[in-house]
Tab-separated table of C-alpha atoms in Angstrom:
chain	number	residue	atom	x	y	z
A	1	MET	CA	-45.272	-57.596	-93.603
A	2	ALA	CA	-47.420	-54.611	-94.591
A	3	GLU	CA	-51.170	-54.986	-94.161
A	4	VAL	CA	-53.841	-53.475	-96.383
A	5	LEU	CA	-57.235	-53.406	-94.687
A	6	PHE	CA	-60.332	-53.691	-96.885
A	7	LEU	CA	-63.508	-52.270	-95.348
A	8	TYR	CA	-66.878	-52.912	-96.968
A	9	THR	CA	-70.515	-53.673	-96.231
A	10	THR	CA	-72.336	-56.872	-97.117
A	11	ASP	CA	-73.821	-55.319	-100.263
A	12	GLU	CA	-70.306	-55.033	-101.745
A	13	ARG	CA	-68.743	-58.145	-100.206
A	14	GLU	CA	-68.471	-60.113	-103.438
A	15	ASN	CA	-66.847	-57.271	-105.419
A	16	ALA	CA	-64.572	-56.257	-102.543
A	17	GLU	CA	-63.359	-59.812	-101.895
A	18	GLN	CA	-62.731	-60.316	-105.611
A	19	LEU	CA	-60.688	-57.107	-105.751
A	20	LYS	CA	-58.821	-58.059	-102.576
A	21	ARG	CA	-57.904	-61.494	-104.000
A	22	PHE	CA	-56.963	-59.979	-107.357
A	23	LEU	CA	-54.636	-57.428	-105.744
A	24	GLN	CA	-53.115	-60.099	-103.462
A	25	VAL	CA	-52.153	-62.169	-106.499
A	26	LYS	CA	-50.985	-59.121	-108.470
A	27	MET	CA	-48.893	-57.667	-105.643
A	28	GLY	CA	-47.559	-60.853	-104.077
A	29	ASN	CA	-47.052	-62.180	-100.571
A	30	ALA	CA	-45.037	-59.222	-99.234
A	31	ILE	CA	-48.382	-57.504	-98.616
A	32	ASN	CA	-51.182	-59.027	-96.569
A	33	PHE	CA	-54.662	-57.996	-97.725
A	34	ILE	CA	-57.222	-58.442	-94.942
A	35	SER	CA	-60.858	-57.599	-94.237
A	36	ALA	CA	-62.765	-56.907	-91.022
A	37	THR	CA	-63.975	-60.508	-91.131
A	38	ASP	CA	-60.348	-61.706	-91.225
A	39	VAL	CA	-59.516	-59.442	-88.283
A	40	PHE	CA	-62.340	-60.902	-86.181
A	41	ALA	CA	-61.497	-64.476	-87.223
A	42	GLU	CA	-57.958	-63.884	-85.927
A	43	ASP	CA	-59.397	-62.409	-82.695
A	44	ARG	CA	-57.689	-59.057	-83.297
A	45	ASP	CA	-58.912	-55.584	-82.394
A	46	ILE	CA	-60.297	-53.789	-85.480
A	47	GLU	CA	-59.494	-50.339	-84.092
A	48	SER	CA	-55.863	-51.310	-83.549
A	49	VAL	CA	-55.605	-52.892	-87.004
A	50	LEU	CA	-57.172	-49.795	-88.579
A	51	GLU	CA	-54.657	-47.588	-86.810
A	52	ASN	CA	-51.603	-49.736	-87.551
A	53	CYS	CA	-52.214	-51.043	-91.065
A	54	ALA	CA	-50.207	-49.523	-93.905
A	55	CYS	CA	-53.186	-48.769	-96.149
A	56	VAL	CA	-57.007	-48.789	-95.947
A	57	VAL	CA	-59.210	-49.524	-98.949
A	58	LEU	CA	-62.731	-48.316	-98.177
A	59	VAL	CA	-65.265	-49.821	-100.570
A	60	CYS	CA	-68.105	-47.333	-100.615
A	61	SER	CA	-71.700	-48.011	-101.520
A	62	LYS	CA	-74.990	-46.404	-100.668
A	63	GLN	CA	-75.184	-48.651	-97.600
A	64	ALA	CA	-71.611	-47.840	-96.483
A	65	ASN	CA	-72.251	-44.136	-96.950
A	66	GLU	CA	-75.336	-44.352	-94.735
A	67	PHE	CA	-73.514	-46.278	-91.995
A	68	ILE	CA	-70.707	-43.688	-91.941
A	69	LYS	CA	-73.005	-40.672	-92.173
A	70	ASN	CA	-75.281	-41.967	-89.389
A	71	ARG	CA	-72.393	-43.429	-87.350
A	72	ARG	CA	-74.007	-46.866	-87.266
A	73	GLN	CA	-72.685	-50.411	-87.363
A	74	GLU	CA	-73.438	-53.372	-89.585
A	75	VAL	CA	-73.613	-56.558	-87.527
A	76	GLU	CA	-73.595	-60.075	-88.938
A	77	ASP	CA	-73.659	-63.244	-86.800
A	78	GLY	CA	-72.910	-61.173	-83.703
A	79	TYR	CA	-69.813	-59.515	-85.224
A	80	VAL	CA	-69.511	-55.896	-86.293
A	81	THR	CA	-68.568	-56.212	-89.965
A	82	PHE	CA	-68.682	-52.498	-90.777
A	83	ASP	CA	-68.338	-49.787	-88.154
A	84	GLY	CA	-69.540	-46.411	-89.402
A	85	LEU	CA	-68.995	-44.823	-85.988
A	86	LEU	CA	-65.353	-45.913	-85.831
A	87	LEU	CA	-64.771	-44.901	-89.448
A	88	SER	CA	-66.386	-41.485	-89.146
A	89	THR	CA	-64.278	-40.764	-86.060
A	90	THR	CA	-61.062	-42.181	-87.520
A	91	LEU	CA	-61.479	-40.406	-90.849
A	92	GLU	CA	-61.338	-37.077	-89.071
A	93	GLY	CA	-57.625	-37.681	-88.462
A	94	ARG	CA	-55.082	-36.560	-91.039
A	95	GLU	CA	-52.939	-39.672	-90.573
A	96	MET	CA	-55.775	-41.922	-91.726
A	97	LEU	CA	-56.376	-39.800	-94.817
A	98	LYS	CA	-52.771	-40.343	-95.911
A	99	LYS	CA	-53.351	-44.077	-96.206
A	100	LEU	CA	-56.987	-44.117	-97.373
A	101	LEU	CA	-58.166	-45.203	-100.816
A	102	VAL	CA	-61.873	-45.047	-101.648
A	103	VAL	CA	-63.303	-47.506	-104.201
A	104	TYR	CA	-66.767	-47.492	-105.787
A	105	PHE	CA	-68.207	-50.349	-107.839
A	106	GLN	CA	-71.689	-48.875	-108.265
A	107	LYS	CA	-72.403	-46.118	-110.724
A	108	GLY	CA	-74.762	-43.475	-109.468
A	109	VAL	CA	-73.811	-43.929	-105.816
A	110	SER	CA	-73.608	-40.631	-104.005
A	111	GLN	CA	-69.872	-40.121	-104.066
A	112	TRP	CA	-69.362	-39.445	-100.370
A	113	LYS	CA	-65.819	-38.858	-99.287
A	114	PRO	CA	-64.113	-37.396	-96.247
A	115	ASP	CA	-63.712	-33.667	-96.805
A	116	ALA	CA	-59.923	-33.709	-96.847
A	117	VAL	CA	-59.407	-36.852	-98.945
A	118	ASN	CA	-57.495	-36.315	-102.168
A	119	THR	CA	-59.728	-36.918	-105.196
A	120	ASN	CA	-56.819	-38.861	-106.731
A	121	SER	CA	-57.481	-41.465	-104.022
A	122	ILE	CA	-61.012	-42.249	-105.265
A	123	TYR	CA	-61.554	-45.016	-107.811
A	124	MET	CA	-64.616	-46.086	-109.787
A	125	ILE	CA	-64.050	-49.699	-110.812
A	126	GLN	CA	-66.209	-51.694	-113.182
A	127	GLU	CA	-67.738	-54.730	-111.513
A	128	LYS	CA	-66.136	-56.941	-114.176
A	129	PHE	CA	-62.475	-55.962	-113.956
A	130	GLY	CA	-59.406	-57.840	-115.092
A	131	SER	CA	-55.648	-57.801	-115.379
A	132	GLN	CA	-55.734	-55.462	-118.383
A	133	ASP	CA	-57.576	-52.672	-116.535
A	134	ALA	CA	-55.389	-49.593	-116.184
A	135	ILE	CA	-57.354	-48.505	-113.108
A	136	ILE	CA	-56.304	-51.703	-111.294
A	137	ASP	CA	-52.672	-51.071	-112.234
A	138	HIS	CA	-52.951	-47.505	-110.945
A	139	LEU	CA	-54.613	-48.690	-107.722
A	140	SER	CA	-51.888	-51.282	-107.088
A	141	ASP	CA	-49.179	-48.677	-107.819
A	142	LEU	CA	-50.764	-46.290	-105.331
A	143	ILE	CA	-51.057	-49.010	-102.666
A	144	ARG	CA	-47.381	-49.797	-103.197
A	145	ALA	CA	-46.477	-46.087	-102.872
A	146	ILE	CA	-48.518	-45.750	-99.666
A	147	ILE	CA	-47.018	-48.821	-98.001
A	148	THR	CA	-43.414	-48.189	-99.064
A	149	PRO	CA	-42.662	-45.764	-96.188
A	150	CYS	CA	-44.192	-48.318	-93.787
A	151	THR	CA	-42.064	-51.198	-95.011
A	152	THR	CA	-38.793	-49.245	-95.098
A	153	ALA	CA	-39.169	-47.663	-91.645
């Protein structure tokens, strides 16, 4: 089963989890949408999951941008919930950029992105989205296109 890893900071948890659940329902059980919290709950290694997952959805915010830029971690209840150091290092690799989608919920956020990321892989989503939103359809189509080589290999 293909995995799609959602990465986000606490300031975007509610929006990111809502989007993750929405896409899970829309795309069905053949794809497993997980977050860093899920990875830790299953006692898995986040670096390994990041490397091996089919697709990464990075929910960016001002806070996430700062963690990545400054290579810092967000820790909650003793667990690293967002690792800017790992992300900044991993995003330097071309393989990661092939499976990366960047999502923003906040207007006016400095639109940081890895230098080599395709601008077609960046999405601004309204905080109140629904099944009729074309951007959600496009995002799910792109996730499907990214994971297809992984599920047919």
